[in-house]
PDB file of C-alpha atoms (C1' of nucleotides) in Angstrom:
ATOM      1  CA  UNK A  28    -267.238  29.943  73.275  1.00 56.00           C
ATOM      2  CA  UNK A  29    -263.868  31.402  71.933  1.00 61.00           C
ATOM      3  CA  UNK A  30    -262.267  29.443  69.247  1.00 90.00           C
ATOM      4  CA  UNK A  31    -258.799  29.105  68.793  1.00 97.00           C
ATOM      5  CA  UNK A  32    -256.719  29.456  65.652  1.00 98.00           C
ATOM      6  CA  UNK A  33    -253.280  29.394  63.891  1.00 98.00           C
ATOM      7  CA  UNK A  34    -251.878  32.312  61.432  1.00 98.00           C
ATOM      8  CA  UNK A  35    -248.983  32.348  59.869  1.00 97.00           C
ATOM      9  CA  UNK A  36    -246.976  35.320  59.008  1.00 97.00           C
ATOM     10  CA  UNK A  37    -243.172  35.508  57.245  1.00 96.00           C
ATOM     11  CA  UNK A  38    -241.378  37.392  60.419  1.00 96.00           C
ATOM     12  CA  UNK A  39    -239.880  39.184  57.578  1.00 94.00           C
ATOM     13  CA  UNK A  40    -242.750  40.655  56.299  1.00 94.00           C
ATOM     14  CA  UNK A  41    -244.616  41.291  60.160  1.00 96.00           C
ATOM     15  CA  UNK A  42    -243.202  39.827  62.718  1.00 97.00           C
ATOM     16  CA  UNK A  43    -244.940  39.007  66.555  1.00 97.00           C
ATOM     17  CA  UNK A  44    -242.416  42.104  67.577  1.00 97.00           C
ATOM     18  CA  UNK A  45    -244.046  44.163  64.331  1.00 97.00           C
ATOM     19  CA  UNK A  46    -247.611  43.047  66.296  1.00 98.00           C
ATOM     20  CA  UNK A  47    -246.041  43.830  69.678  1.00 98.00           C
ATOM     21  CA  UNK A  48    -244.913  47.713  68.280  1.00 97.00           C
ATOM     22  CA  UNK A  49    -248.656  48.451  66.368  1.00 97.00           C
ATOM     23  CA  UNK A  50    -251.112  46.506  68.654  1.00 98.00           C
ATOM     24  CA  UNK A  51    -253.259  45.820  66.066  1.00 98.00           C
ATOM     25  CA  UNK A  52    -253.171  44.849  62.874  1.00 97.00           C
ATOM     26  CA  UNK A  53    -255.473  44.038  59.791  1.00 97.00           C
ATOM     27  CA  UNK A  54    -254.776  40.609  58.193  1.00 97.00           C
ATOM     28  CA  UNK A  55    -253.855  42.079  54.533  1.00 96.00           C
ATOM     29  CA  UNK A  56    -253.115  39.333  52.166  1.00 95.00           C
ATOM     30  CA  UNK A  57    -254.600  36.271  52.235  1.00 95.00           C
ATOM     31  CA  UNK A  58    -255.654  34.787  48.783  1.00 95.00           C
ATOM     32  CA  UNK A  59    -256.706  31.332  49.960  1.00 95.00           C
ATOM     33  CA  UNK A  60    -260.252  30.807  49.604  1.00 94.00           C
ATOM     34  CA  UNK A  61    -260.167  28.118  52.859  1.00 94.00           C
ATOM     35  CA  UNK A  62    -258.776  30.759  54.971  1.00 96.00           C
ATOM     36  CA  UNK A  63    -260.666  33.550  53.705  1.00 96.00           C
ATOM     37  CA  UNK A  64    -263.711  31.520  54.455  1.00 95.00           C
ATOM     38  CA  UNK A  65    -262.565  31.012  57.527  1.00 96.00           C
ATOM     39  CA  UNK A  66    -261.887  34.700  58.578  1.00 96.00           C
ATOM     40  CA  UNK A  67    -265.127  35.738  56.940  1.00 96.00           C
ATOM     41  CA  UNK A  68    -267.657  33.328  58.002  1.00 95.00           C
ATOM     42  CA  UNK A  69    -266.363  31.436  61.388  1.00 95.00           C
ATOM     43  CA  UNK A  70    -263.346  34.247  63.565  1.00 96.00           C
ATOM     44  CA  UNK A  71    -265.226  35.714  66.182  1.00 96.00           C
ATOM     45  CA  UNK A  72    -263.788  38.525  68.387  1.00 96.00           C
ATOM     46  CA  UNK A  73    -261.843  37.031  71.314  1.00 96.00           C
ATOM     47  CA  UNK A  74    -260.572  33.843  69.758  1.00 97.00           C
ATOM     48  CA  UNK A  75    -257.084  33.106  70.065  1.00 97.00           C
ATOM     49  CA  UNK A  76    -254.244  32.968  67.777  1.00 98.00           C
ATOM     50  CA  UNK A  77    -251.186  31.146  68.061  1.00 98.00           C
ATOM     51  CA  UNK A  78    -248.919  33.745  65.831  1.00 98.00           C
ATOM     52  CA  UNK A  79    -246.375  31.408  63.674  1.00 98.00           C
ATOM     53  CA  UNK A  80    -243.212  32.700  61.984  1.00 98.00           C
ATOM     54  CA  UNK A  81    -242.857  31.006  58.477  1.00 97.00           C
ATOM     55  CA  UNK A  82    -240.625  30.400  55.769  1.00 95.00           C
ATOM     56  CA  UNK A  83    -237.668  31.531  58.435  1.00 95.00           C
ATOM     57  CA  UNK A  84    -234.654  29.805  60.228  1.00 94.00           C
ATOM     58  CA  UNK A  85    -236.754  28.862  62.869  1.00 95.00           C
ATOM     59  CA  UNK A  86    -240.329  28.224  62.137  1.00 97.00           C
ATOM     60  CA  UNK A  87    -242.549  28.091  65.033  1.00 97.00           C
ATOM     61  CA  UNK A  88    -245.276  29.656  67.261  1.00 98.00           C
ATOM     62  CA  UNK A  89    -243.726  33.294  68.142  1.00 97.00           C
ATOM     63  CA  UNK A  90    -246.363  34.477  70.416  1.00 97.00           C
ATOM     64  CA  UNK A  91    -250.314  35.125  71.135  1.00 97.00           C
ATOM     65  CA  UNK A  92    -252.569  36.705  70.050  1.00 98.00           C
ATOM     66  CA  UNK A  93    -256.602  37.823  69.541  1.00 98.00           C
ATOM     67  CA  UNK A  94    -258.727  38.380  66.995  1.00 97.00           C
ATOM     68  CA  UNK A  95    -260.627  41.947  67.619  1.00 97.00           C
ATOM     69  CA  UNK A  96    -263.939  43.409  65.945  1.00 96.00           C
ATOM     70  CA  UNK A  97    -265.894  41.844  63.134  1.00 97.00           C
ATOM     71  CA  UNK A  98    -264.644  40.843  59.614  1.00 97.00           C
ATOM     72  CA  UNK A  99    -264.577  43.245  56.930  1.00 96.00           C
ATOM     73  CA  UNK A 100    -263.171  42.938  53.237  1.00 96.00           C
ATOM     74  CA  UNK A 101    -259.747  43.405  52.755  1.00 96.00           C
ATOM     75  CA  UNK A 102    -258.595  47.061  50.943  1.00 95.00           C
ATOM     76  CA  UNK A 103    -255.602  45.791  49.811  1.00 94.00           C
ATOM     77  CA  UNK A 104    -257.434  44.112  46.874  1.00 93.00           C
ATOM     78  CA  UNK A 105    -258.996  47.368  45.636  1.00 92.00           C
ATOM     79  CA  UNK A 106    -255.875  48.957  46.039  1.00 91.00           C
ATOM     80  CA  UNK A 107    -253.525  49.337  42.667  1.00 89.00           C
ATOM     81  CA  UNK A 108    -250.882  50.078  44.146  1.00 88.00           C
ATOM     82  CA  UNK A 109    -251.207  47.081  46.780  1.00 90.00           C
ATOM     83  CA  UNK A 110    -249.223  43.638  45.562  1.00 89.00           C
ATOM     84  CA  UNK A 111    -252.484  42.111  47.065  1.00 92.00           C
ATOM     85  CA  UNK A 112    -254.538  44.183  44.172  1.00 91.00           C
ATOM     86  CA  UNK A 113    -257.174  41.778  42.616  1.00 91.00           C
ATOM     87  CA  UNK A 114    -258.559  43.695  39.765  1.00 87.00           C
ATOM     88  CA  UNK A 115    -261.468  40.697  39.427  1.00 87.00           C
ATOM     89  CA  UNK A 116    -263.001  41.738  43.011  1.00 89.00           C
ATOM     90  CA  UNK A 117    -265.637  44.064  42.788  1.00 87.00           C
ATOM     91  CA  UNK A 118    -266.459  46.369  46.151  1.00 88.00           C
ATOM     92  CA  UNK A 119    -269.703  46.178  46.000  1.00 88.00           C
ATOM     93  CA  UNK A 120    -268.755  41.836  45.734  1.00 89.00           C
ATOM     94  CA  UNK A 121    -265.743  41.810  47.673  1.00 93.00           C
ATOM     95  CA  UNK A 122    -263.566  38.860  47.494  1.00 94.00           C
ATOM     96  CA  UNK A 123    -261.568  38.851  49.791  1.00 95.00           C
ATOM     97  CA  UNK A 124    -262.091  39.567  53.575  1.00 96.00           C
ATOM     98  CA  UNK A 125    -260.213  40.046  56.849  1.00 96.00           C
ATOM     99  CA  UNK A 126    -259.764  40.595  60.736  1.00 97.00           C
ATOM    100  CA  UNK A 127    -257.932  42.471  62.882  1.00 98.00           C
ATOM    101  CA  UNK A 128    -255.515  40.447  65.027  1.00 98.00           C
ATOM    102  CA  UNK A 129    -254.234  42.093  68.573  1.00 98.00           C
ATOM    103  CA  UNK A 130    -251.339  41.976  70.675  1.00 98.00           C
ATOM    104  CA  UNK A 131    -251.499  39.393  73.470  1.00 97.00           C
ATOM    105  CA  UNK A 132    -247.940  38.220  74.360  1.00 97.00           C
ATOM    106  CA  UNK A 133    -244.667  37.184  72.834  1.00 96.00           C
ATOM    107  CA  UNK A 134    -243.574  33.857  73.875  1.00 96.00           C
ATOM    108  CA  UNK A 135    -240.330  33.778  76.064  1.00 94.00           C
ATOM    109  CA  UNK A 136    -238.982  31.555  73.176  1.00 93.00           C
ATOM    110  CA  UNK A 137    -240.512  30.315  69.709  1.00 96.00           C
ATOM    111  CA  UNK A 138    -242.175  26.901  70.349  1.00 97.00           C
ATOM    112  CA  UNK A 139    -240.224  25.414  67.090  1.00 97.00           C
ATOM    113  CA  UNK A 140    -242.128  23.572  64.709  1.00 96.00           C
ATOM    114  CA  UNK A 141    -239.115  20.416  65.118  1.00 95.00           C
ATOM    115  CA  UNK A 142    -240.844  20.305  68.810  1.00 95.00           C
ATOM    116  CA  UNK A 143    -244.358  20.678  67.455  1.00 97.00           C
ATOM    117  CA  UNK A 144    -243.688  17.095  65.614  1.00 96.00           C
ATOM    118  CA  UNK A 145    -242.189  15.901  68.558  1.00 95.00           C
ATOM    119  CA  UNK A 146    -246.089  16.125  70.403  1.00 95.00           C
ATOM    120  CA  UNK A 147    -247.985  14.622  67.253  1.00 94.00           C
ATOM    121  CA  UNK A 148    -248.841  12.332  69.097  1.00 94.00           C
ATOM    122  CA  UNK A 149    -250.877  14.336  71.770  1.00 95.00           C
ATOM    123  CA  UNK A 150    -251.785  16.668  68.870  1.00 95.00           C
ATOM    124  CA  UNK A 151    -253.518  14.277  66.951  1.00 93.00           C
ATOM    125  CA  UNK A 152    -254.805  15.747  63.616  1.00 93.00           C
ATOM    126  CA  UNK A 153    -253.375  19.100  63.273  1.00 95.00           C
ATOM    127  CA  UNK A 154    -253.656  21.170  59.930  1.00 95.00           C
ATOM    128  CA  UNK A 155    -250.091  22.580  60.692  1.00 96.00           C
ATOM    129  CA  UNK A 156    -248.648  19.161  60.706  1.00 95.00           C
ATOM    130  CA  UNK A 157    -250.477  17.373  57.756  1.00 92.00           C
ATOM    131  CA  UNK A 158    -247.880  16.963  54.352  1.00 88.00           C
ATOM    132  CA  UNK A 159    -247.795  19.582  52.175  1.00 88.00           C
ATOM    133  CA  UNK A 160    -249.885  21.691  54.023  1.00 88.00           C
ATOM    134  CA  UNK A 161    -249.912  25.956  53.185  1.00 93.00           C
ATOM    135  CA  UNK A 162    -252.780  26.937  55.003  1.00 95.00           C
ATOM    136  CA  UNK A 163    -252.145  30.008  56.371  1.00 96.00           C
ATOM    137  CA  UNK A 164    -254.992  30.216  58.622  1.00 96.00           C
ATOM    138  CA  UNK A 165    -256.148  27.522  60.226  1.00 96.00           C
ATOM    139  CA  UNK A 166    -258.313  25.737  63.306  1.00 96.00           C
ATOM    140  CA  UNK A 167    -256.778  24.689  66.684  1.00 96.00           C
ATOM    141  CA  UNK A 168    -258.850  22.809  68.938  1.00 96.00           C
ATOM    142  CA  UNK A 169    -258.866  23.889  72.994  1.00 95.00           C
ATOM    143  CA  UNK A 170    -256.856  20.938  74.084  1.00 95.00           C
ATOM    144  CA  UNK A 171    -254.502  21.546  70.856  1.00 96.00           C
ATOM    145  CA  UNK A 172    -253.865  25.075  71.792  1.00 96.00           C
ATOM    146  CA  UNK A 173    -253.474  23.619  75.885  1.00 96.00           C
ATOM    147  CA  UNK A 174    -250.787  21.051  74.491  1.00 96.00           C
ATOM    148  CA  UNK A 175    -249.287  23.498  71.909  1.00 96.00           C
ATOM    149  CA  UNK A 176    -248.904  26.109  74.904  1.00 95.00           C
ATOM    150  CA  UNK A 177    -247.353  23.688  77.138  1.00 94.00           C
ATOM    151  CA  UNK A 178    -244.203  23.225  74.970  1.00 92.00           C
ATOM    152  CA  UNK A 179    -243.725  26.560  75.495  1.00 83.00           C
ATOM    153  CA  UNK A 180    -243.167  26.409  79.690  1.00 78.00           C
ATOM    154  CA  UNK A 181    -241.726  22.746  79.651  1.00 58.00           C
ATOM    155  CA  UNK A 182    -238.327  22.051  79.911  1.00 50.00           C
ATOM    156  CA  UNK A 183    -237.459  19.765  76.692  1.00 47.00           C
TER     157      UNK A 183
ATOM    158  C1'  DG B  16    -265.002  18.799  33.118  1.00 96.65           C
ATOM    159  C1'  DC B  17    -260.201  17.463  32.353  1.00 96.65           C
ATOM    160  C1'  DC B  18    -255.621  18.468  33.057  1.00 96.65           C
ATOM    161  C1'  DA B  19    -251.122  20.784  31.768  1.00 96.65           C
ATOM    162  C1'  DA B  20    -248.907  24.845  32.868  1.00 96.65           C
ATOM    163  C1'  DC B  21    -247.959  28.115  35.987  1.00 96.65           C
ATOM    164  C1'  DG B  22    -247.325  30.671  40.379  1.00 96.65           C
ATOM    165  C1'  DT B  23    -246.944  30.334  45.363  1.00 96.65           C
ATOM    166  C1'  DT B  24    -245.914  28.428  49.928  1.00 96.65           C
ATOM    167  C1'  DG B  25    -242.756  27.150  53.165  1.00 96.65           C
ATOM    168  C1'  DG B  26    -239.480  23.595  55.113  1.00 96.65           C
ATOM    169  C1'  DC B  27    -234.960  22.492  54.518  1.00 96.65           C
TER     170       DC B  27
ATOM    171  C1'  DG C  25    -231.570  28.685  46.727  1.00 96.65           C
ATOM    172  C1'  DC C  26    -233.965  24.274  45.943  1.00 96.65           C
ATOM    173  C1'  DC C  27    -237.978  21.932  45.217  1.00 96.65           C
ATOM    174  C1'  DA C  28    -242.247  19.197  46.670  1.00 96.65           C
ATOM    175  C1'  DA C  29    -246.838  20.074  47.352  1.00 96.65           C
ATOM    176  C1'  DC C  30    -250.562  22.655  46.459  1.00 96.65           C
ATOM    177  C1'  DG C  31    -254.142  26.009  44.332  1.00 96.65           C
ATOM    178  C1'  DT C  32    -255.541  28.443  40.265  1.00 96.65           C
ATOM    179  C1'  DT C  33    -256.011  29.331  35.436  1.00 96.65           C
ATOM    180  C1'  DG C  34    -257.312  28.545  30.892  1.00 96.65           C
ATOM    181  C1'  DG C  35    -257.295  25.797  26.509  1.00 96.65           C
ATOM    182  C1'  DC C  36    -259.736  22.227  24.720  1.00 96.65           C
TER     183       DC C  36
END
DNA sequence: GCCAACGTTGGC
DNA sequence: GCCAACGTTGGC
């Protein structure tokens, strides 16, 4: 069974219309064990992503999309030149690891993060929502993703 | 193993 | 741009 999941990206540095234009695209970058772990040891091809612009005017869920093939580590961390570069990771002990997100759909508009708060209450613990939290990848339930997808076709 | 210092995230 | 909250590092 698919699960469903939450990634945040700054639109400035790949946006859901950067997704939209490449189709696919490795998920460079993360340095948080938690979501590493959870890229590397639980993402499964086919679950769904709720694509959230961050650290912008209007934070929010942007669009939809999948994860694709199996996880892999991340080259950015062997790479000098990368600003991801980890020159403590070893490749033949890898670090840090990744998936490939795809293209599903852009949402009509973003489903704001003000109106996310607004459905707390029929979100119920949500990692998004809980203080302080930076978790850049993280778990969605199936009736979280249902309610989260609903504020995106209801008139508010 | 504690914890101060530091760097980063991300809403505002 | 500010800054609270958080994760990591490193001295002890």
């Amino acid at each position: 069974m698919p699960r469903h999941w939450l990634m945040k990206s700054e639109p400035e540095d790949f946006s859901i219309d950067d997704l939209e234009r490449v189709g696919t695209e490795p998920w460079t970058g993360v340095r948080n064990y938690q979501a590493r772990n959870f890229m590397r040891d639980v993402m499964r091809a086919g679950d769904g992503v709720l694509f959230y612009h961050s650290n912008t005017k209007v934070p929010g869920i942007a669009g939809i999309a999948e994860v694709t093939g199996t996880p892999y580590p991340d080259p950015t961390q062997f790479d000098v030149d990368s600003k991801y570069f980890d020159p403590a990771s070893k490749p033949d002990a890898p670090r840090w690891w990744l998936v490939d997100v795809r293209f599903r759909r852009k949402l009509p508009q973003v489903i704001a993060l003000d109106s996310i708060r607004a459905a707390a209450d029929r979100l119920g613990d949500i990692e998004l929502l809980r203080k302080g939290s930076r978790l850049s990848v993280s778990p969605v339930t199936a009736s979280q993703w249902k309610v989260l997808l609903s504020l995106g076709t209801t008139q508010e």
